[in-house]
Amino acid sequence: MKNQKKNPVRIVWLLIGFLSMGIGAVGVVLPVLPTTPFLLLASFCLAKGSARFHRWFTGTNLYKKHLESFVENRTMTLKTKFSLLIPASCMLILAFLAMQNVYGRAFIIFLILFKYVYFFTRIRTVPAGQNRIPEVEG
């Protein structure tokens, strides 16, 4: 237990976790920054760094509003999906325009298409304000 407290890697995980959480919190206000990936990274890093900080983070409103439904049910609202996809697509389009290599451009097109196919076929879309998958009676 004493070695765990003095582990420098643990401190690095915590620093990355809190930095990611801060960027994710700013992303709530600024549409340029995607919130969900930074909060996922924060959750992962805080879990690696400290069980106590991870419990604290999963109890915050930031986590509950933006990440809980995805972590528990692999669901997102349409707004959340587009808030992730559009900024990432814009960055990939900029890379596409800057790149002269045909194979690199083809790979970027593949990435853009793959992102959209993945988000709309593997992650369920739920109405805004709904945190759970609707129950099917039968």
Tab-separated table of N, CA, C and O in Angstrom:
chain	number	residue	atom	x	y	z
A	1	MET	N	0.830	-1.191	0.000
A	1	MET	CA	0.000	0.000	0.000
A	1	MET	C	0.874	1.254	0.000
A	1	MET	O	0.561	2.212	-0.670
A	2	LYS	N	1.998	1.215	0.728
A	2	LYS	CA	2.875	2.365	0.800
A	2	LYS	C	3.522	2.646	-0.554
A	2	LYS	O	3.667	3.789	-0.962
A	3	ASN	N	3.897	1.590	-1.307
A	3	ASN	CA	4.494	1.762	-2.628
A	3	ASN	C	3.519	2.397	-3.601
A	3	ASN	O	3.915	3.140	-4.484
A	4	GLN	N	2.251	2.074	-3.458
A	4	GLN	CA	1.246	2.621	-4.367
A	4	GLN	C	1.138	4.136	-4.203
A	4	GLN	O	0.959	4.849	-5.172
A	5	LYS	N	1.273	4.632	-2.990
A	5	LYS	CA	1.156	6.069	-2.752
A	5	LYS	C	2.336	6.836	-3.331
A	5	LYS	O	2.212	7.985	-3.692
A	6	LYS	N	3.512	6.212	-3.412
A	6	LYS	CA	4.697	6.900	-3.903
A	6	LYS	C	4.980	6.600	-5.373
A	6	LYS	O	5.989	7.034	-5.890
A	7	ASN	N	4.101	5.900	-6.025
A	7	ASN	CA	4.295	5.544	-7.420
A	7	ASN	C	4.163	6.783	-8.305
A	7	ASN	O	3.092	7.379	-8.396
A	8	PRO	N	5.236	7.199	-8.999
A	8	PRO	CA	5.158	8.402	-9.839
A	8	PRO	C	4.235	8.228	-11.045
A	8	PRO	O	3.662	9.206	-11.533
A	9	VAL	N	4.060	7.014	-11.504
A	9	VAL	CA	3.164	6.773	-12.641
A	9	VAL	C	1.729	7.106	-12.249
A	9	VAL	O	0.967	7.650	-13.044
A	10	ARG	N	1.379	6.811	-11.022
A	10	ARG	CA	0.042	7.124	-10.511
A	10	ARG	C	-0.225	8.630	-10.566
A	10	ARG	O	-1.314	9.072	-10.937
A	11	ILE	N	0.775	9.417	-10.248
A	11	ILE	CA	0.638	10.873	-10.294
A	11	ILE	C	0.449	11.342	-11.737
A	11	ILE	O	-0.347	12.237	-12.009
A	12	VAL	N	1.153	10.720	-12.673
A	12	VAL	CA	1.001	11.069	-14.090
A	12	VAL	C	-0.426	10.759	-14.548
A	12	VAL	O	-1.055	11.564	-15.242
A	13	TRP	N	-0.964	9.587	-14.147
A	13	TRP	CA	-2.353	9.243	-14.502
A	13	TRP	C	-3.320	10.292	-13.966
A	13	TRP	O	-4.252	10.709	-14.657
A	14	LEU	N	-3.110	10.720	-12.729
A	14	LEU	CA	-3.991	11.718	-12.125
A	14	LEU	C	-3.886	13.065	-12.839
A	14	LEU	O	-4.897	13.724	-13.091
A	15	LEU	N	-2.663	13.471	-13.181
A	15	LEU	CA	-2.487	14.740	-13.896
A	15	LEU	C	-3.179	14.712	-15.251
A	15	LEU	O	-3.889	15.657	-15.618
A	16	ILE	N	-2.996	13.635	-15.989
A	16	ILE	CA	-3.653	13.506	-17.295
A	16	ILE	C	-5.171	13.464	-17.105
A	16	ILE	O	-5.918	14.076	-17.873
A	17	GLY	N	-5.627	12.777	-16.071
A	17	GLY	CA	-7.059	12.685	-15.789
A	17	GLY	C	-7.678	14.038	-15.506
A	17	GLY	O	-8.717	14.392	-16.061
A	18	PHE	N	-7.036	14.825	-14.637
A	18	PHE	CA	-7.587	16.135	-14.304
A	18	PHE	C	-7.470	17.110	-15.474
A	18	PHE	O	-8.371	17.928	-15.687
A	19	LEU	N	-6.394	17.017	-16.240
A	19	LEU	CA	-6.264	17.860	-17.423
A	19	LEU	C	-7.364	17.531	-18.440
A	19	LEU	O	-8.015	18.432	-18.990
A	20	SER	N	-7.605	16.247	-18.655
A	20	SER	CA	-8.662	15.818	-19.578
A	20	SER	C	-10.036	16.255	-19.087
A	20	SER	O	-10.878	16.674	-19.880
A	21	MET	N	-10.245	16.165	-17.794
A	21	MET	CA	-11.519	16.595	-17.239
A	21	MET	C	-11.709	18.097	-17.449
A	21	MET	O	-12.794	18.552	-17.800
A	22	GLY	N	-10.659	18.865	-17.259
A	22	GLY	CA	-10.742	20.303	-17.474
A	22	GLY	C	-11.037	20.649	-18.924
A	22	GLY	O	-11.892	21.496	-19.216
A	23	ILE	N	-10.360	19.984	-19.854
A	23	ILE	CA	-10.611	20.225	-21.280
A	23	ILE	C	-12.033	19.804	-21.634
A	23	ILE	O	-12.732	20.488	-22.384
A	24	GLY	N	-12.482	18.678	-21.090
A	24	GLY	CA	-13.854	18.230	-21.334
A	24	GLY	C	-14.879	19.210	-20.794
A	24	GLY	O	-15.908	19.462	-21.419
A	25	ALA	N	-14.598	19.788	-19.623
A	25	ALA	CA	-15.519	20.775	-19.045
A	25	ALA	C	-15.574	22.034	-19.910
A	25	ALA	O	-16.644	22.600	-20.122
A	26	VAL	N	-14.438	22.447	-20.451
A	26	VAL	CA	-14.417	23.599	-21.352
A	26	VAL	C	-15.179	23.249	-22.632
A	26	VAL	O	-15.876	24.089	-23.208
A	27	GLY	N	-15.078	22.000	-23.069
A	27	GLY	CA	-15.786	21.548	-24.266
A	27	GLY	C	-17.299	21.604	-24.134
A	27	GLY	O	-18.005	21.655	-25.137
A	28	VAL	N	-17.806	21.588	-22.916
A	28	VAL	CA	-19.247	21.729	-22.705
A	28	VAL	C	-19.699	23.104	-23.188
A	28	VAL	O	-20.762	23.256	-23.788
A	29	VAL	N	-18.863	24.112	-22.962
A	29	VAL	CA	-19.202	25.487	-23.307
A	29	VAL	C	-18.775	25.833	-24.735
A	29	VAL	O	-19.500	26.507	-25.449
A	30	LEU	N	-17.603	25.364	-25.140
A	30	LEU	CA	-17.083	25.666	-26.474
A	30	LEU	C	-17.367	24.513	-27.429
A	30	LEU	O	-16.861	23.412	-27.219
A	31	PRO	N	-18.125	24.752	-28.482
A	31	PRO	CA	-18.467	23.656	-29.392
A	31	PRO	C	-17.279	23.137	-30.208
A	31	PRO	O	-17.364	22.086	-30.811
A	32	VAL	N	-16.159	23.855	-30.195
A	32	VAL	CA	-14.990	23.418	-30.954
A	32	VAL	C	-14.336	22.204	-30.304
A	32	VAL	O	-13.804	21.336	-30.979
A	33	LEU	N	-14.394	22.132	-28.982
A	33	LEU	CA	-13.789	21.015	-28.253
A	33	LEU	C	-14.824	19.925	-28.002
A	33	LEU	O	-15.871	20.188	-27.425
A	34	PRO	N	-14.537	18.708	-28.416
A	34	PRO	CA	-15.475	17.622	-28.110
A	34	PRO	C	-15.385	17.231	-26.637
A	34	PRO	O	-14.304	17.036	-26.107
A	35	THR	N	-16.514	17.143	-25.987
A	35	THR	CA	-16.556	16.864	-24.548
A	35	THR	C	-16.328	15.388	-24.235
A	35	THR	O	-15.499	15.035	-23.397
A	36	THR	N	-17.078	14.528	-24.892
A	36	THR	CA	-17.113	13.107	-24.521
A	36	THR	C	-15.752	12.407	-24.569
A	36	THR	O	-15.407	11.704	-23.621
A	37	PRO	N	-14.943	12.559	-25.625
A	37	PRO	CA	-13.659	11.845	-25.616
A	37	PRO	C	-12.747	12.269	-24.464
A	37	PRO	O	-12.070	11.427	-23.874
A	38	PHE	N	-12.756	13.553	-24.135
A	38	PHE	CA	-11.915	14.010	-23.029
A	38	PHE	C	-12.425	13.489	-21.695
A	38	PHE	O	-11.639	13.142	-20.813
A	39	LEU	N	-13.731	13.406	-21.541
A	39	LEU	CA	-14.278	12.873	-20.294
A	39	LEU	C	-14.042	11.364	-20.187
A	39	LEU	O	-13.802	10.848	-19.097
A	40	LEU	N	-14.092	10.653	-21.322
A	40	LEU	CA	-13.750	9.224	-21.312
A	40	LEU	C	-12.289	9.035	-20.906
A	40	LEU	O	-11.964	8.149	-20.105
A	41	LEU	N	-11.425	9.851	-21.474
A	41	LEU	CA	-10.006	9.781	-21.108
A	41	LEU	C	-9.813	10.106	-19.634
A	41	LEU	O	-9.048	9.430	-18.934
A	42	ALA	N	-10.519	11.122	-19.144
A	42	ALA	CA	-10.423	11.477	-17.724
A	42	ALA	C	-10.865	10.318	-16.841
A	42	ALA	O	-10.197	10.002	-15.851
A	43	SER	N	-11.958	9.682	-17.196
A	43	SER	CA	-12.453	8.554	-16.407
A	43	SER	C	-11.432	7.423	-16.371
A	43	SER	O	-11.142	6.861	-15.314
A	44	PHE	N	-10.861	7.112	-17.512
A	44	PHE	CA	-9.854	6.047	-17.598
A	44	PHE	C	-8.628	6.388	-16.755
A	44	PHE	O	-8.157	5.570	-15.958
A	45	CYS	N	-8.110	7.602	-16.936
A	45	CYS	CA	-6.890	7.996	-16.229
A	45	CYS	C	-7.102	8.102	-14.721
A	45	CYS	O	-6.236	7.683	-13.946
A	46	LEU	N	-8.236	8.643	-14.310
A	46	LEU	CA	-8.500	8.744	-12.876
A	46	LEU	C	-8.673	7.359	-12.256
A	46	LEU	O	-8.269	7.133	-11.113
A	47	ALA	N	-9.261	6.420	-13.001
A	47	ALA	CA	-9.388	5.050	-12.498
A	47	ALA	C	-8.013	4.409	-12.326
A	47	ALA	O	-7.781	3.663	-11.370
A	48	LYS	N	-7.104	4.697	-13.238
A	48	LYS	CA	-5.738	4.170	-13.127
A	48	LYS	C	-4.965	4.835	-11.983
A	48	LYS	O	-4.130	4.204	-11.354
A	49	GLY	N	-5.256	6.118	-11.755
A	49	GLY	CA	-4.509	6.871	-10.755
A	49	GLY	C	-5.005	6.700	-9.333
A	49	GLY	O	-4.200	6.621	-8.407
A	50	SER	N	-6.324	6.645	-9.153
A	50	SER	CA	-6.860	6.590	-7.792
A	50	SER	C	-8.327	6.176	-7.815
A	50	SER	O	-9.138	6.817	-8.491
A	51	ALA	N	-8.653	5.163	-7.063
A	51	ALA	CA	-10.050	4.719	-6.967
A	51	ALA	C	-10.909	5.813	-6.339
A	51	ALA	O	-12.059	6.014	-6.736
A	52	ARG	N	-10.340	6.534	-5.387
A	52	ARG	CA	-11.090	7.594	-4.712
A	52	ARG	C	-11.437	8.734	-5.671
A	52	ARG	O	-12.573	9.192	-5.715
A	53	PHE	N	-10.472	9.182	-6.497
A	53	PHE	CA	-10.753	10.240	-7.463
A	53	PHE	C	-11.712	9.757	-8.559
A	53	PHE	O	-12.539	10.511	-9.049
A	54	HIS	N	-11.596	8.493	-8.937
A	54	HIS	CA	-12.508	7.952	-9.947
A	54	HIS	C	-13.942	7.925	-9.416
A	54	HIS	O	-14.882	8.281	-10.124
A	55	ARG	N	-14.125	7.495	-8.167
A	55	ARG	CA	-15.461	7.521	-7.555
A	55	ARG	C	-16.004	8.940	-7.501
A	55	ARG	O	-17.166	9.184	-7.777
A	56	TRP	N	-15.137	9.877	-7.122
A	56	TRP	CA	-15.558	11.278	-7.077
A	56	TRP	C	-15.990	11.754	-8.466
A	56	TRP	O	-17.040	12.366	-8.621
A	57	PHE	N	-15.187	11.451	-9.484
A	57	PHE	CA	-15.489	11.897	-10.845
A	57	PHE	C	-16.805	11.306	-11.341
A	57	PHE	O	-17.623	12.006	-11.937
A	58	THR	N	-17.047	10.025	-11.095
A	58	THR	CA	-18.288	9.396	-11.570
A	58	THR	C	-19.513	9.899	-10.806
A	58	THR	O	-20.634	9.667	-11.233
A	59	GLY	N	-19.297	10.598	-9.716
A	59	GLY	CA	-20.407	11.187	-8.975
A	59	GLY	C	-20.711	12.623	-9.375
A	59	GLY	O	-21.716	13.188	-8.937
A	60	THR	N	-19.873	13.221	-10.218
A	60	THR	CA	-20.089	14.620	-10.612
A	60	THR	C	-21.208	14.733	-11.645
A	60	THR	O	-21.494	13.791	-12.388
A	61	ASN	N	-21.831	15.907	-11.688
A	61	ASN	CA	-22.866	16.167	-12.690
A	61	ASN	C	-22.295	16.139	-14.100
A	61	ASN	O	-22.984	15.749	-15.040
A	62	LEU	N	-21.051	16.554	-14.260
A	62	LEU	CA	-20.398	16.536	-15.561
A	62	LEU	C	-20.384	15.120	-16.131
A	62	LEU	O	-20.746	14.884	-17.284
A	63	TYR	N	-19.987	14.158	-15.306
A	63	TYR	CA	-19.949	12.759	-15.729
A	63	TYR	C	-21.358	12.239	-16.004
A	63	TYR	O	-21.612	11.622	-17.031
A	64	LYS	N	-22.266	12.502	-15.075
A	64	LYS	CA	-23.624	11.962	-15.206
A	64	LYS	C	-24.338	12.508	-16.435
A	64	LYS	O	-25.049	11.778	-17.117
A	65	LYS	N	-24.136	13.771	-16.747
A	65	LYS	CA	-24.839	14.373	-17.871
A	65	LYS	C	-24.246	13.975	-19.221
A	65	LYS	O	-24.972	13.768	-20.187
A	66	HIS	N	-22.923	13.855	-19.299
A	66	HIS	CA	-22.283	13.685	-20.596
A	66	HIS	C	-21.730	12.295	-20.863
A	66	HIS	O	-21.417	11.981	-22.010
A	67	LEU	N	-21.588	11.455	-19.856
A	67	LEU	CA	-20.885	10.204	-20.077
A	67	LEU	C	-21.587	8.965	-19.553
A	67	LEU	O	-21.407	7.883	-20.106
A	68	GLU	N	-22.383	9.102	-18.528
A	68	GLU	CA	-22.957	7.945	-17.839
A	68	GLU	C	-23.752	7.023	-18.768
A	68	GLU	O	-23.555	5.816	-18.758
A	69	SER	N	-24.613	7.588	-19.600
A	69	SER	CA	-25.435	6.733	-20.472
A	69	SER	C	-24.575	5.987	-21.478
A	69	SER	O	-24.852	4.835	-21.810
A	70	PHE	N	-23.497	6.617	-21.956
A	70	PHE	CA	-22.624	5.927	-22.901
A	70	PHE	C	-21.874	4.790	-22.218
A	70	PHE	O	-21.797	3.685	-22.740
A	71	VAL	N	-21.339	5.050	-21.045
A	71	VAL	CA	-20.571	4.032	-20.332
A	71	VAL	C	-21.458	2.853	-19.940
A	71	VAL	O	-21.082	1.696	-20.091
A	72	GLU	N	-22.665	3.130	-19.458
A	72	GLU	CA	-23.545	2.062	-18.988
A	72	GLU	C	-24.250	1.319	-20.126
A	72	GLU	O	-24.416	0.111	-20.063
A	73	ASN	N	-24.699	2.038	-21.142
A	73	ASN	CA	-25.569	1.426	-22.159
A	73	ASN	C	-25.080	1.546	-23.593
A	73	ASN	O	-25.763	1.102	-24.499
A	74	ARG	N	-23.947	2.190	-23.808
A	74	ARG	CA	-23.468	2.471	-25.169
A	74	ARG	C	-24.536	3.208	-25.973
A	74	ARG	O	-24.853	2.849	-27.100
A	75	THR	N	-25.104	4.249	-25.365
A	75	THR	CA	-26.099	5.079	-26.029
A	75	THR	C	-25.646	6.536	-25.982
A	75	THR	O	-24.912	6.935	-25.079
A	76	MET	N	-26.077	7.298	-26.989
A	76	MET	CA	-25.812	8.735	-27.041
A	76	MET	C	-26.999	9.414	-27.678
A	76	MET	O	-27.713	8.815	-28.477
A	77	THR	N	-27.168	10.694	-27.351
A	77	THR	CA	-28.184	11.474	-28.049
A	77	THR	C	-27.621	11.877	-29.407
A	77	THR	O	-26.397	11.863	-29.621
A	78	LEU	N	-28.498	12.246	-30.300
A	78	LEU	CA	-28.079	12.679	-31.630
A	78	LEU	C	-27.171	13.910	-31.520
A	78	LEU	O	-26.163	14.011	-32.228
A	79	LYS	N	-27.505	14.814	-30.623
A	79	LYS	CA	-26.695	16.017	-30.414
A	79	LYS	C	-25.281	15.647	-29.976
A	79	LYS	O	-24.301	16.223	-30.458
A	80	THR	N	-25.156	14.692	-29.063
A	80	THR	CA	-23.841	14.268	-28.601
A	80	THR	C	-23.046	13.642	-29.730
A	80	THR	O	-21.853	13.922	-29.884
A	81	LYS	N	-23.701	12.812	-30.523
A	81	LYS	CA	-22.999	12.191	-31.648
A	81	LYS	C	-22.460	13.246	-32.604
A	81	LYS	O	-21.296	13.199	-33.005
A	82	PHE	N	-23.291	14.205	-32.958
A	82	PHE	CA	-22.839	15.231	-33.889
A	82	PHE	C	-21.806	16.164	-33.260
A	82	PHE	O	-20.923	16.667	-33.955
A	83	SER	N	-21.894	16.385	-31.950
A	83	SER	CA	-20.888	17.237	-31.304
A	83	SER	C	-19.522	16.562	-31.279
A	83	SER	O	-18.504	17.233	-31.151
A	84	LEU	N	-19.484	15.259	-31.412
A	84	LEU	CA	-18.227	14.529	-31.537
A	84	LEU	C	-17.782	14.421	-32.990
A	84	LEU	O	-16.611	14.613	-33.317
A	85	LEU	N	-18.719	14.093	-33.865
A	85	LEU	CA	-18.380	13.808	-35.255
A	85	LEU	C	-17.995	15.042	-36.065
A	85	LEU	O	-17.050	14.997	-36.848
A	86	ILE	N	-18.713	16.129	-35.894
A	86	ILE	CA	-18.481	17.304	-36.739
A	86	ILE	C	-17.101	17.932	-36.509
A	86	ILE	O	-16.370	18.156	-37.482
A	87	PRO	N	-16.685	18.219	-35.266
A	87	PRO	CA	-15.330	18.785	-35.108
A	87	PRO	C	-14.236	17.833	-35.603
A	87	PRO	O	-13.270	18.267	-36.233
A	88	ALA	N	-14.396	16.535	-35.344
A	88	ALA	CA	-13.400	15.574	-35.811
A	88	ALA	C	-13.368	15.518	-37.333
A	88	ALA	O	-12.295	15.443	-37.943
A	89	SER	N	-14.532	15.579	-37.960
A	89	SER	CA	-14.598	15.577	-39.417
A	89	SER	C	-13.953	16.826	-39.999
A	89	SER	O	-13.258	16.754	-41.022
A	90	CYS	N	-14.168	17.969	-39.368
A	90	CYS	CA	-13.543	19.212	-39.840
A	90	CYS	C	-12.020	19.107	-39.800
A	90	CYS	O	-11.332	19.525	-40.739
A	91	MET	N	-11.502	18.552	-38.729
A	91	MET	CA	-10.048	18.372	-38.630
A	91	MET	C	-9.533	17.410	-39.699
A	91	MET	O	-8.484	17.649	-40.298
A	92	LEU	N	-10.268	16.343	-39.927
A	92	LEU	CA	-9.849	15.390	-40.959
A	92	LEU	C	-9.930	16.006	-42.358
A	92	LEU	O	-9.082	15.732	-43.213
A	93	ILE	N	-10.911	16.850	-42.586
A	93	ILE	CA	-11.020	17.517	-43.888
A	93	ILE	C	-9.847	18.475	-44.083
A	93	ILE	O	-9.287	18.561	-45.188
A	94	LEU	N	-9.449	19.177	-43.026
A	94	LEU	CA	-8.269	20.039	-43.122
A	94	LEU	C	-7.018	19.222	-43.453
A	94	LEU	O	-6.199	19.631	-44.280
A	95	ALA	N	-6.879	18.073	-42.815
A	95	ALA	CA	-5.745	17.191	-43.115
A	95	ALA	C	-5.826	16.695	-44.560
A	95	ALA	O	-4.808	16.624	-45.259
A	96	PHE	N	-7.027	16.380	-45.018
A	96	PHE	CA	-7.230	15.939	-46.393
A	96	PHE	C	-6.775	17.014	-47.378
A	96	PHE	O	-6.084	16.735	-48.356
A	97	LEU	N	-7.154	18.263	-47.114
A	97	LEU	CA	-6.800	19.364	-48.005
A	97	LEU	C	-5.300	19.654	-47.992
A	97	LEU	O	-4.730	20.052	-49.015
A	98	ALA	N	-4.666	19.468	-46.860
A	98	ALA	CA	-3.234	19.736	-46.748
A	98	ALA	C	-2.377	18.609	-47.320
A	98	ALA	O	-1.213	18.825	-47.664
A	99	MET	N	-2.946	17.424	-47.446
A	99	MET	CA	-2.176	16.262	-47.880
A	99	MET	C	-2.190	16.132	-49.404
A	99	MET	O	-3.217	16.310	-50.037
A	100	GLN	N	-1.029	15.792	-49.949
A	100	GLN	CA	-0.918	15.604	-51.395
A	100	GLN	C	-0.907	14.131	-51.780
A	100	GLN	O	-1.186	13.785	-52.916
A	101	ASN	N	-0.592	13.271	-50.840
A	101	ASN	CA	-0.483	11.839	-51.086
A	101	ASN	C	-1.873	11.235	-51.327
A	101	ASN	O	-2.779	11.377	-50.499
A	102	VAL	N	-2.030	10.529	-52.433
A	102	VAL	CA	-3.320	9.932	-52.793
A	102	VAL	C	-3.733	8.868	-51.772
A	102	VAL	O	-4.903	8.801	-51.382
A	103	TYR	N	-2.793	8.060	-51.335
A	103	TYR	CA	-3.116	7.009	-50.361
A	103	TYR	C	-3.511	7.610	-49.014
A	103	TYR	O	-4.418	7.114	-48.346
A	104	GLY	N	-2.833	8.679	-48.617
A	104	GLY	CA	-3.193	9.364	-47.380
A	104	GLY	C	-4.585	9.963	-47.456
A	104	GLY	O	-5.370	9.872	-46.514
A	105	ARG	N	-4.900	10.561	-48.594
A	105	ARG	CA	-6.232	11.132	-48.779
A	105	ARG	C	-7.305	10.048	-48.761
A	105	ARG	O	-8.363	10.224	-48.168
A	106	ALA	N	-7.015	8.924	-49.388
A	106	ALA	CA	-7.972	7.812	-49.389
A	106	ALA	C	-8.195	7.304	-47.959
A	106	ALA	O	-9.326	6.999	-47.570
A	107	PHE	N	-7.126	7.241	-47.178
A	107	PHE	CA	-7.243	6.788	-45.799
A	107	PHE	C	-8.094	7.757	-44.979
A	107	PHE	O	-8.910	7.336	-44.152
A	108	ILE	N	-7.923	9.046	-45.203
A	108	ILE	CA	-8.716	10.044	-44.480
A	108	ILE	C	-10.197	9.912	-44.838
A	108	ILE	O	-11.067	9.968	-43.964
A	109	ILE	N	-10.496	9.713	-46.111
A	109	ILE	CA	-11.892	9.499	-46.525
A	109	ILE	C	-12.449	8.256	-45.836
A	109	ILE	O	-13.576	8.253	-45.332
A	110	PHE	N	-11.659	7.183	-45.804
A	110	PHE	CA	-12.073	5.957	-45.123
A	110	PHE	C	-12.364	6.236	-43.648
A	110	PHE	O	-13.373	5.772	-43.109
A	111	LEU	N	-11.478	6.998	-42.976
A	111	LEU	CA	-11.685	7.317	-41.560
A	111	LEU	C	-12.975	8.085	-41.332
A	111	LEU	O	-13.729	7.781	-40.395
A	112	ILE	N	-13.242	9.063	-42.170
A	112	ILE	CA	-14.463	9.860	-42.020
A	112	ILE	C	-15.689	8.965	-42.171
A	112	ILE	O	-16.607	8.996	-41.350
A	113	LEU	N	-15.695	8.141	-43.208
A	113	LEU	CA	-16.832	7.240	-43.428
A	113	LEU	C	-16.968	6.234	-42.296
A	113	LEU	O	-18.083	5.975	-41.814
A	114	PHE	N	-15.851	5.668	-41.854
A	114	PHE	CA	-15.878	4.678	-40.781
A	114	PHE	C	-16.463	5.275	-39.500
A	114	PHE	O	-17.262	4.628	-38.820
A	115	LYS	N	-16.059	6.509	-39.164
A	115	LYS	CA	-16.582	7.166	-37.956
A	115	LYS	C	-18.095	7.242	-37.978
A	115	LYS	O	-18.761	6.900	-37.010
A	116	TYR	N	-18.637	7.715	-39.097
A	116	TYR	CA	-20.089	7.887	-39.179
A	116	TYR	C	-20.812	6.541	-39.166
A	116	TYR	O	-21.831	6.390	-38.486
A	117	VAL	N	-20.286	5.569	-39.899
A	117	VAL	CA	-20.904	4.244	-39.903
A	117	VAL	C	-20.865	3.651	-38.501
A	117	VAL	O	-21.869	3.123	-38.006
A	118	TYR	N	-19.734	3.752	-37.826
A	118	TYR	CA	-19.610	3.202	-36.482
A	118	TYR	C	-20.582	3.877	-35.514
A	118	TYR	O	-21.302	3.209	-34.771
A	119	PHE	N	-20.608	5.194	-35.505
A	119	PHE	CA	-21.460	5.922	-34.565
A	119	PHE	C	-22.941	5.638	-34.787
A	119	PHE	O	-23.715	5.628	-33.839
A	120	PHE	N	-23.335	5.431	-36.037
A	120	PHE	CA	-24.764	5.247	-36.290
A	120	PHE	C	-25.187	3.785	-36.395
A	120	PHE	O	-26.376	3.507	-36.463
A	121	THR	N	-24.239	2.854	-36.373
A	121	THR	CA	-24.625	1.439	-36.378
A	121	THR	C	-24.255	0.718	-35.083
A	121	THR	O	-24.901	-0.255	-34.730
A	122	ARG	N	-23.238	1.183	-34.364
A	122	ARG	CA	-22.780	0.477	-33.163
A	122	ARG	C	-23.160	1.176	-31.854
A	122	ARG	O	-23.105	0.567	-30.795
A	123	ILE	N	-23.497	2.454	-31.916
A	123	ILE	CA	-23.893	3.194	-30.717
A	123	ILE	C	-25.339	3.631	-30.910
A	123	ILE	O	-25.653	4.346	-31.859
A	124	ARG	N	-26.198	3.175	-30.025
A	124	ARG	CA	-27.619	3.505	-30.152
A	124	ARG	C	-27.885	4.973	-29.899
A	124	ARG	O	-27.246	5.591	-29.055
A	125	THR	N	-28.837	5.504	-30.649
A	125	THR	CA	-29.252	6.892	-30.475
A	125	THR	C	-30.517	6.915	-29.628
A	125	THR	O	-31.469	6.200	-29.916
A	126	VAL	N	-30.482	7.714	-28.566
A	126	VAL	CA	-31.648	7.866	-27.700
A	126	VAL	C	-32.107	9.317	-27.752
A	126	VAL	O	-31.313	10.213	-28.019
A	127	PRO	N	-33.395	9.564	-27.497
A	127	PRO	CA	-33.891	10.952	-27.470
A	127	PRO	C	-33.203	11.764	-26.376
A	127	PRO	O	-32.773	11.208	-25.364
A	128	ALA	N	-33.107	13.064	-26.582
A	128	ALA	CA	-32.490	13.952	-25.588
A	128	ALA	C	-33.205	13.815	-24.249
A	128	ALA	O	-34.425	13.727	-24.188
A	129	GLY	N	-32.435	13.752	-23.179
A	129	GLY	CA	-33.005	13.633	-21.838
A	129	GLY	C	-33.251	12.202	-21.402
A	129	GLY	O	-33.556	11.941	-20.261
A	130	GLN	N	-33.121	11.260	-22.319
A	130	GLN	CA	-33.339	9.853	-21.968
A	130	GLN	C	-31.978	9.206	-21.757
A	130	GLN	O	-31.099	9.306	-22.594
A	131	ASN	N	-31.803	8.549	-20.642
A	131	ASN	CA	-30.516	7.953	-20.313
A	131	ASN	C	-30.450	6.456	-20.584
A	131	ASN	O	-29.396	5.885	-20.586
A	132	ARG	N	-31.561	5.838	-20.788
A	132	ARG	CA	-31.587	4.376	-20.913
A	132	ARG	C	-32.192	3.958	-22.249
A	132	ARG	O	-32.946	4.685	-22.863
A	133	ILE	N	-31.900	2.733	-22.624
A	133	ILE	CA	-32.497	2.134	-23.808
A	133	ILE	C	-33.941	1.794	-23.467
A	133	ILE	O	-34.209	1.228	-22.405
A	134	PRO	N	-34.880	2.148	-24.345
A	134	PRO	CA	-36.278	1.789	-24.043
A	134	PRO	C	-36.437	0.286	-23.900
A	134	PRO	O	-35.882	-0.486	-24.661
A	135	GLU	N	-37.192	-0.117	-22.888
A	135	GLU	CA	-37.460	-1.535	-22.652
A	135	GLU	C	-38.459	-2.064	-23.679
A	135	GLU	O	-39.444	-1.407	-23.987
A	136	VAL	N	-38.186	-3.251	-24.175
A	136	VAL	CA	-39.084	-3.886	-25.139
A	136	VAL	C	-39.934	-4.893	-24.388
A	136	VAL	O	-39.415	-5.777	-23.714
A	137	GLU	N	-41.260	-4.728	-24.498
A	137	GLU	CA	-42.151	-5.678	-23.816
A	137	GLU	C	-42.418	-6.846	-24.735
A	137	GLU	O	-42.526	-6.698	-25.938
A	138	GLY	N	-42.562	-8.002	-24.167
A	138	GLY	CA	-42.893	-9.120	-25.038
A	138	GLY	C	-42.609	-10.352	-24.359
A	138	GLY	O	-42.620	-11.405	-24.428
